[in-house]
CSV table of C-alpha atoms in Angstrom, one decimal:
chain,number,residue,atom,x,y,z
A,30,PHE,CA,0.7,16.7,18.4
A,31,LEU,CA,2.5,14.6,15.8
A,32,ALA,CA,5.9,15.1,18.0
A,33,GLN,CA,4.3,14.5,21.3
A,34,GLN,CA,3.1,11.0,19.9
A,35,LYS,CA,6.5,10.3,18.3
A,36,ILE,CA,4.7,10.0,14.9
A,37,SER,CA,6.6,10.9,11.6
A,38,TRP,CA,5.7,10.6,8.0
A,39,LEU,CA,6.9,9.7,4.6
A,40,THR,CA,5.8,11.2,1.3
A,41,LEU,CA,5.8,9.3,-1.9
A,42,ASP,CA,8.9,11.2,-3.1
A,43,ASP,CA,10.9,10.5,-0.1
A,44,ASP,CA,14.0,8.2,-0.6
A,45,ASP,CA,12.9,6.2,2.5
A,46,TYR,CA,9.5,5.4,1.2
A,47,PRO,CA,9.1,1.6,0.9
A,48,PRO,CA,10.2,0.8,-2.7
A,49,LEU,CA,7.6,-2.2,-3.1
A,50,LEU,CA,4.8,0.1,-1.9
A,51,LYS,CA,5.5,2.7,-4.8
A,52,GLN,CA,4.6,0.0,-7.2
A,53,ILE,CA,1.0,-0.6,-6.1
A,54,SER,CA,-2.0,1.2,-7.7
A,55,GLN,CA,-2.6,4.3,-5.9
A,56,PRO,CA,0.1,4.1,-3.2
A,57,PRO,CA,-0.6,6.4,-0.2
A,58,LEU,CA,0.8,9.8,-0.8
A,59,LEU,CA,1.4,10.2,3.0
A,60,LEU,CA,2.4,7.3,5.1
A,61,TYR,CA,2.5,8.0,8.9
A,62,TYR,CA,4.9,5.8,11.1
A,63,ARG,CA,6.3,5.3,14.7
A,64,GLY,CA,9.7,3.6,15.1
A,65,SER,CA,12.2,2.9,12.2
A,66,PRO,CA,11.2,2.4,8.7
A,67,ALA,CA,14.5,1.0,7.8
A,68,CYS,CA,13.3,-2.4,8.1
A,69,LEU,CA,11.1,-1.8,5.2
A,70,GLN,CA,14.0,-1.6,2.9
A,71,GLN,CA,14.8,-5.3,3.1
A,72,THR,CA,12.8,-8.1,2.0
A,73,CYS,CA,9.3,-8.3,3.6
A,74,LEU,CA,7.0,-11.2,4.1
A,75,ALA,CA,3.4,-10.5,5.0
A,76,VAL,CA,2.0,-13.1,7.6
A,77,VAL,CA,-1.8,-12.8,8.1
A,78,GLY,CA,-4.7,-15.2,9.0
A,79,SER,CA,-7.7,-15.7,11.3
A,80,ARG,CA,-8.3,-13.9,14.4
A,81,ASN,CA,-9.9,-17.1,16.0
A,82,VAL,CA,-6.5,-18.9,15.9
A,83,ASP,CA,-6.4,-22.7,17.1
A,84,ASP,CA,-3.3,-24.8,18.4
A,85,TYR,CA,-2.5,-25.6,14.9
A,86,GLY,CA,-2.3,-22.2,13.5
A,87,ARG,CA,-0.2,-21.1,16.8
A,88,HIS,CA,2.3,-24.1,16.2
A,89,VAL,CA,2.7,-23.5,12.4
A,90,THR,CA,3.2,-19.7,12.8
A,91,GLU,CA,5.9,-20.1,15.5
A,92,LYS,CA,7.5,-23.1,13.6
A,93,LEU,CA,7.7,-21.3,10.2
A,94,LEU,CA,8.9,-18.1,11.5
A,95,GLY,CA,11.4,-19.8,13.8
A,96,GLY,CA,13.0,-21.4,10.7
A,97,LEU,CA,13.5,-17.9,9.4
A,98,SER,CA,15.9,-16.9,12.2
A,99,GLY,CA,19.1,-15.4,10.8
A,100,ALA,CA,17.4,-14.4,7.4
A,101,PHE,CA,17.4,-10.6,6.7
A,102,VAL,CA,13.6,-10.5,6.3
A,103,THR,CA,10.9,-8.3,7.8
A,104,ILE,CA,7.5,-9.7,8.9
A,105,ILE,CA,4.6,-7.6,7.9
A,106,SER,CA,1.3,-8.1,9.6
A,107,GLY,CA,-1.7,-6.0,11.0
A,108,LEU,CA,-1.3,-6.0,14.8
A,109,ALA,CA,-4.8,-7.9,15.0
A,110,LEU,CA,-5.4,-10.5,17.5
A,111,GLY,CA,-4.9,-14.1,16.4
A,112,ILE,CA,-2.4,-15.0,13.7
A,113,ASP,CA,-1.2,-11.1,13.2
A,114,THR,CA,-0.3,-11.2,16.9
A,115,LEU,CA,1.6,-14.6,16.7
A,116,ALA,CA,3.6,-13.3,13.7
A,117,HIS,CA,4.7,-10.3,15.3
A,118,ARG,CA,5.7,-12.1,18.6
A,119,ALA,CA,7.5,-15.0,16.7
A,120,ALA,CA,9.5,-12.3,14.8
A,121,LEU,CA,10.4,-10.7,17.8
A,122,GLN,CA,11.4,-13.9,19.5
A,123,ASN,CA,13.6,-15.0,16.7
A,124,LYS,CA,15.2,-11.5,16.4
A,125,LEU,CA,13.5,-10.7,13.0
A,126,ALA,CA,12.5,-7.2,12.2
A,127,THR,CA,8.7,-6.7,12.2
A,128,ALA,CA,6.2,-4.0,11.2
A,129,ALA,CA,2.6,-3.7,11.8
A,130,VAL,CA,0.1,-1.7,9.5
A,131,LEU,CA,-2.9,-0.3,11.2
A,132,GLY,CA,-6.3,0.5,10.2
A,133,THR,CA,-6.4,3.6,12.6
A,134,GLY,CA,-4.1,6.4,13.5
A,135,LEU,CA,-0.9,5.7,15.3
A,136,ASP,CA,-1.7,7.8,18.3
A,137,GLU,CA,-2.3,6.6,21.8
A,138,TYR,CA,-6.2,7.4,21.7
A,139,THR,CA,-7.1,5.4,18.5
A,140,LEU,CA,-4.4,2.8,18.1
A,141,TYR,CA,-6.3,-0.5,17.6
A,142,PRO,CA,-6.4,-3.1,19.1
A,143,ALA,CA,-5.8,-1.6,22.5
A,144,ASP,CA,-4.9,-5.1,23.9
A,145,ASN,CA,-1.8,-4.9,21.7
A,146,ARG,CA,-0.5,-1.6,22.8
A,147,ARG,CA,2.4,-3.2,24.6
A,148,LEU,CA,3.2,-5.4,21.6
A,149,ALA,CA,3.3,-2.2,19.4
A,150,ASP,CA,6.0,-0.8,21.9
A,151,GLU,CA,8.0,-3.9,21.8
A,152,ILE,CA,7.9,-3.7,18.1
A,153,ILE,CA,9.3,-0.2,17.9
A,154,SER,CA,11.8,-1.0,20.6
A,155,ALA,CA,13.2,-3.8,18.4
A,156,ASN,CA,13.9,-1.3,15.4
A,157,GLY,CA,10.7,-2.2,13.8
A,158,CYS,CA,7.9,0.2,13.0
A,159,LEU,CA,4.1,0.7,13.1
A,160,LEU,CA,2.5,2.2,9.8
A,161,SER,CA,-0.8,3.8,8.8
A,162,GLU,CA,-2.0,5.8,5.8
A,163,PHE,CA,-4.7,7.2,8.2
A,164,ALA,CA,-4.1,10.5,10.2
A,165,PRO,CA,-3.9,10.5,13.9
A,166,LEU,CA,-7.2,10.4,15.7
A,167,THR,CA,-8.7,8.3,12.9
A,168,PRO,CA,-10.7,5.6,14.6
A,169,GLY,CA,-11.2,2.2,13.4
A,170,PHE,CA,-13.9,2.4,10.8
A,171,LYS,CA,-15.0,-0.8,9.5
A,172,ASN,CA,-14.0,0.0,6.0
A,173,ASN,CA,-10.4,0.9,7.0
A,174,PHE,CA,-9.1,-2.5,7.6
A,175,PRO,CA,-10.0,-3.9,4.0
A,176,GLN,CA,-8.2,-0.7,2.8
A,177,ARG,CA,-5.1,-1.2,4.8
A,178,ASN,CA,-4.8,-4.9,3.5
A,179,ARG,CA,-3.6,-3.6,0.3
A,180,LEU,CA,-0.6,-2.1,2.3
A,181,ILE,CA,0.3,-5.2,4.0
A,182,SER,CA,0.6,-7.2,0.6
A,183,GLY,CA,2.1,-4.0,-1.1
A,184,LEU,CA,5.0,-3.7,1.2
A,185,SER,CA,5.9,-7.4,0.8
A,186,THR,CA,7.5,-9.7,-1.8
A,187,GLY,CA,5.3,-12.5,-0.7
A,188,VAL,CA,2.0,-13.1,1.4
A,189,LEU,CA,1.5,-16.1,3.6
A,190,ILE,CA,-1.8,-16.9,4.8
A,191,VAL,CA,-1.6,-19.4,7.7
A,192,GLU,CA,-5.3,-20.0,8.8
A,193,ALA,CA,-8.5,-18.4,7.1
A,194,ALA,CA,-12.0,-19.3,7.0
A,195,GLU,CA,-13.8,-19.3,3.8
A,196,LYS,CA,-14.8,-15.5,4.3
A,197,SER,CA,-11.8,-14.5,6.1
A,198,GLY,CA,-10.7,-11.0,6.0
A,199,SER,CA,-7.2,-12.2,5.5
A,200,LEU,CA,-8.2,-13.5,2.0
A,201,ILE,CA,-8.7,-9.8,1.0
A,202,THR,CA,-4.8,-9.4,1.7
A,203,ALA,CA,-4.3,-12.4,-0.6
A,204,ARG,CA,-6.3,-11.0,-3.3
A,205,HIS,CA,-4.3,-7.8,-3.2
A,206,GLY,CA,-1.2,-9.7,-3.3
A,207,LEU,CA,-2.4,-11.3,-6.6
A,208,GLU,CA,-3.4,-8.1,-8.1
A,209,GLN,CA,-0.1,-6.7,-7.1
A,210,ASN,CA,1.8,-9.6,-8.5
A,211,ARG,CA,3.1,-10.8,-5.2
A,212,GLU,CA,3.9,-14.5,-4.3
A,213,VAL,CA,0.9,-15.7,-2.5
A,214,MET,CA,1.4,-18.7,-0.3
A,215,ALA,CA,-0.7,-20.7,2.3
A,216,VAL,CA,-0.4,-23.3,4.8
A,217,PRO,CA,-2.6,-26.3,4.1
A,218,GLY,CA,-4.8,-27.5,6.9
A,219,ASN,CA,-7.4,-30.0,8.1
A,220,ILE,CA,-10.0,-30.5,5.4
A,221,PHE,CA,-12.5,-30.6,8.2
A,222,SER,CA,-11.6,-27.3,9.8
A,223,PRO,CA,-13.5,-24.2,9.2
A,224,LEU,CA,-10.2,-22.3,9.8
A,225,SER,CA,-8.6,-24.2,6.9
A,226,ALA,CA,-11.3,-23.8,4.3
A,227,GLY,CA,-9.8,-20.4,3.0
A,228,THR,CA,-6.1,-21.5,2.9
A,229,ASN,CA,-7.1,-24.9,1.3
A,230,ASN,CA,-9.2,-23.1,-1.3
A,231,LEU,CA,-6.1,-20.7,-2.1
A,232,ILE,CA,-4.0,-23.8,-2.7
A,233,ALA,CA,-6.7,-25.3,-4.9
A,234,THR,CA,-6.9,-22.2,-7.0
A,235,GLY,CA,-3.0,-21.6,-7.3
A,236,ALA,CA,-1.4,-20.3,-4.3
A,237,ARG,CA,2.0,-21.8,-3.2
A,238,PRO,CA,1.7,-24.4,-0.7
A,239,ILE,CA,4.1,-23.8,2.4
A,240,LEU,CA,5.1,-27.0,4.3
A,241,SER,CA,8.3,-25.7,6.0
A,242,ALA,CA,10.5,-22.8,6.6
A,243,SER,CA,12.6,-23.8,3.7
A,244,ASP,CA,9.7,-23.4,1.5
A,245,LEU,CA,9.4,-19.8,2.6
A,246,LEU,CA,13.1,-19.2,2.2
A,247,GLU,CA,13.0,-20.7,-1.4
A,248,ALA,CA,9.9,-18.6,-2.3
A,249,LEU,CA,11.7,-15.4,-1.1
A,250,ASN,CA,15.0,-16.4,-2.4
A,251,LEU,CA,16.6,-15.9,1.0
A,252,GLN,CA,19.1,-17.8,3.2
A,253,ALA,CA,18.8,-18.2,7.0
A,254,ASP,CA,22.3,-17.9,8.5
A,255,ASN,CA,23.9,-17.2,11.8
A,256,GLY,CA,25.2,-13.9,10.9
A,257,PRO,CA,24.6,-10.4,12.6
A,258,SER,CA,21.2,-10.2,14.4
A,259,GLN,CA,18.3,-8.2,12.6
A,260,ALA,CA,18.5,-5.6,15.3
A,261,GLN,CA,22.2,-5.1,14.6
A,262,HIS,CA,21.7,-5.1,10.9
A,263,LEU,CA,18.9,-2.5,11.2
A,264,VAL,CA,21.0,-0.1,13.3
A,265,ASP,CA,23.9,-0.5,10.6
A,266,LEU,CA,21.5,0.5,7.9
A,267,GLN,CA,20.6,3.5,9.8
A,268,ASN,CA,24.2,4.5,10.2
A,269,LEU,CA,24.9,4.4,6.6
A,270,SER,CA,25.7,7.5,4.6
A,271,GLU,CA,22.7,8.9,2.3
A,272,VAL,CA,24.3,7.2,-0.8
A,273,GLU,CA,25.0,4.0,0.8
A,274,GLN,CA,21.3,3.6,2.0
A,275,LYS,CA,20.1,4.5,-1.6
A,276,ILE,CA,22.4,1.6,-3.0
A,277,MET,CA,21.1,-0.9,-0.1
A,278,ALA,CA,17.4,0.1,-1.1
A,279,LYS,CA,18.2,-1.1,-4.7
A,280,LEU,CA,20.2,-4.3,-3.9
A,281,GLY,CA,18.6,-7.4,-3.1
A,282,SER,CA,19.4,-11.2,-3.0
A,283,GLU,CA,19.7,-11.2,-6.9
A,284,PRO,CA,23.1,-9.7,-8.2
A,285,ILE,CA,22.9,-6.4,-10.0
A,286,ALA,CA,25.4,-4.9,-12.4
A,287,ILE,CA,27.3,-1.9,-11.3
A,288,ASP,CA,26.4,-0.1,-14.7
A,289,GLN,CA,22.8,-0.9,-14.1
A,290,LEU,CA,23.1,0.3,-10.5
A,291,ALA,CA,24.6,3.6,-11.5
A,292,GLN,CA,21.9,4.2,-14.1
A,293,MET,CA,19.2,3.5,-11.5
A,294,LEU,CA,20.5,5.7,-9.0
A,295,GLN,CA,22.0,8.4,-11.5
A,296,PHE,CA,25.6,8.2,-10.2
A,297,ASP,CA,28.9,7.9,-12.0
A,298,ILE,CA,30.1,4.3,-12.3
A,299,SER,CA,33.5,5.1,-10.7
A,300,GLU,CA,31.9,6.6,-7.8
A,301,ILE,CA,29.5,3.7,-7.3
A,302,ASN,CA,32.3,1.2,-7.7
A,303,SER,CA,34.4,2.8,-5.1
A,304,ILE,CA,31.5,3.1,-2.5
A,305,LEU,CA,30.6,-0.7,-3.1
A,306,THR,CA,34.1,-1.7,-2.5
A,307,MET,CA,34.1,0.1,0.9
A,308,MET,CA,30.6,-1.4,1.6
A,309,GLU,CA,32.0,-5.0,0.8
A,310,ILE,CA,34.8,-4.5,3.1
A,311,ASN,CA,32.2,-3.6,5.8
A,312,GLY,CA,30.3,-6.8,5.1
A,313,LEU,CA,27.4,-4.9,3.6
A,314,VAL,CA,27.4,-6.3,0.0
A,315,LYS,CA,29.0,-9.2,-1.7
A,316,SER,CA,30.5,-9.1,-5.1
A,317,THR,CA,29.1,-12.4,-7.1
A,318,GLY,CA,31.2,-11.9,-10.3
A,319,PRO,CA,32.7,-9.2,-12.4
A,320,SER,CA,30.9,-5.9,-11.8
A,321,LEU,CA,28.0,-7.7,-9.9
A,322,TYR,CA,26.9,-7.2,-6.5
A,323,ARG,CA,24.1,-8.1,-4.0
A,324,ARG,CA,23.4,-7.8,-0.3
A,325,ALA,CA,25.5,-9.7,1.8
């Protein structure tokens, strides 16, 4: 049945298991997916918000994610109607990788919401993926969605709340983000709008206010550039050797010393050094000083 539905899985011990997700309390022992999980090995940004989106929320989502074009970042959301849908679509339009975390099974019978099945297919076609800790044929029980919200934040370096009412479900994701030591961010809104009550309260209690794409890039320590497209980047990642994939999984935007990398991967330093040299020639990594490397 899994093969028929094109559903695969990762266990907690797999090398391809999302690295940040391993760090949360009680990560899923089994993670089902459709598509390519390679996009989860780079910096991820969770973008969530109200289902009852207005023009302000729509414009903000499109503008902010449009400003990330060219950055190696994966947009994580929940495929729900409203801000989630806008976030996935903005990612696709700007050639950013995107992944959707569902509160149901990933099969054609229970995937929810049904209105977004076409969007789900577009995400997969763009080298993104669908994820769920729930087995196939699991329907959308009410308690599933707050539970899956911890995965949305757990996969991500930062959590951005675009619009949220005072008791919005997206605030659960923000709370999980705080508990998981993620960067929690919010877009300020009209003080008279019910859809901005939740985000404004988050900012009042310490969330990082986001006023532009530059704020997001700074918070995530990323750069937007005109380099290879996200799709090409992810295809390249999939074509790497097993050792190269492990190195890429450990490297980020902050430089790491070769001896530290060798210790993390339990490889010989001379072997790591040789592989990194070839990876730098291929434009995958960049040397930032004596024996220091980061992702290119």
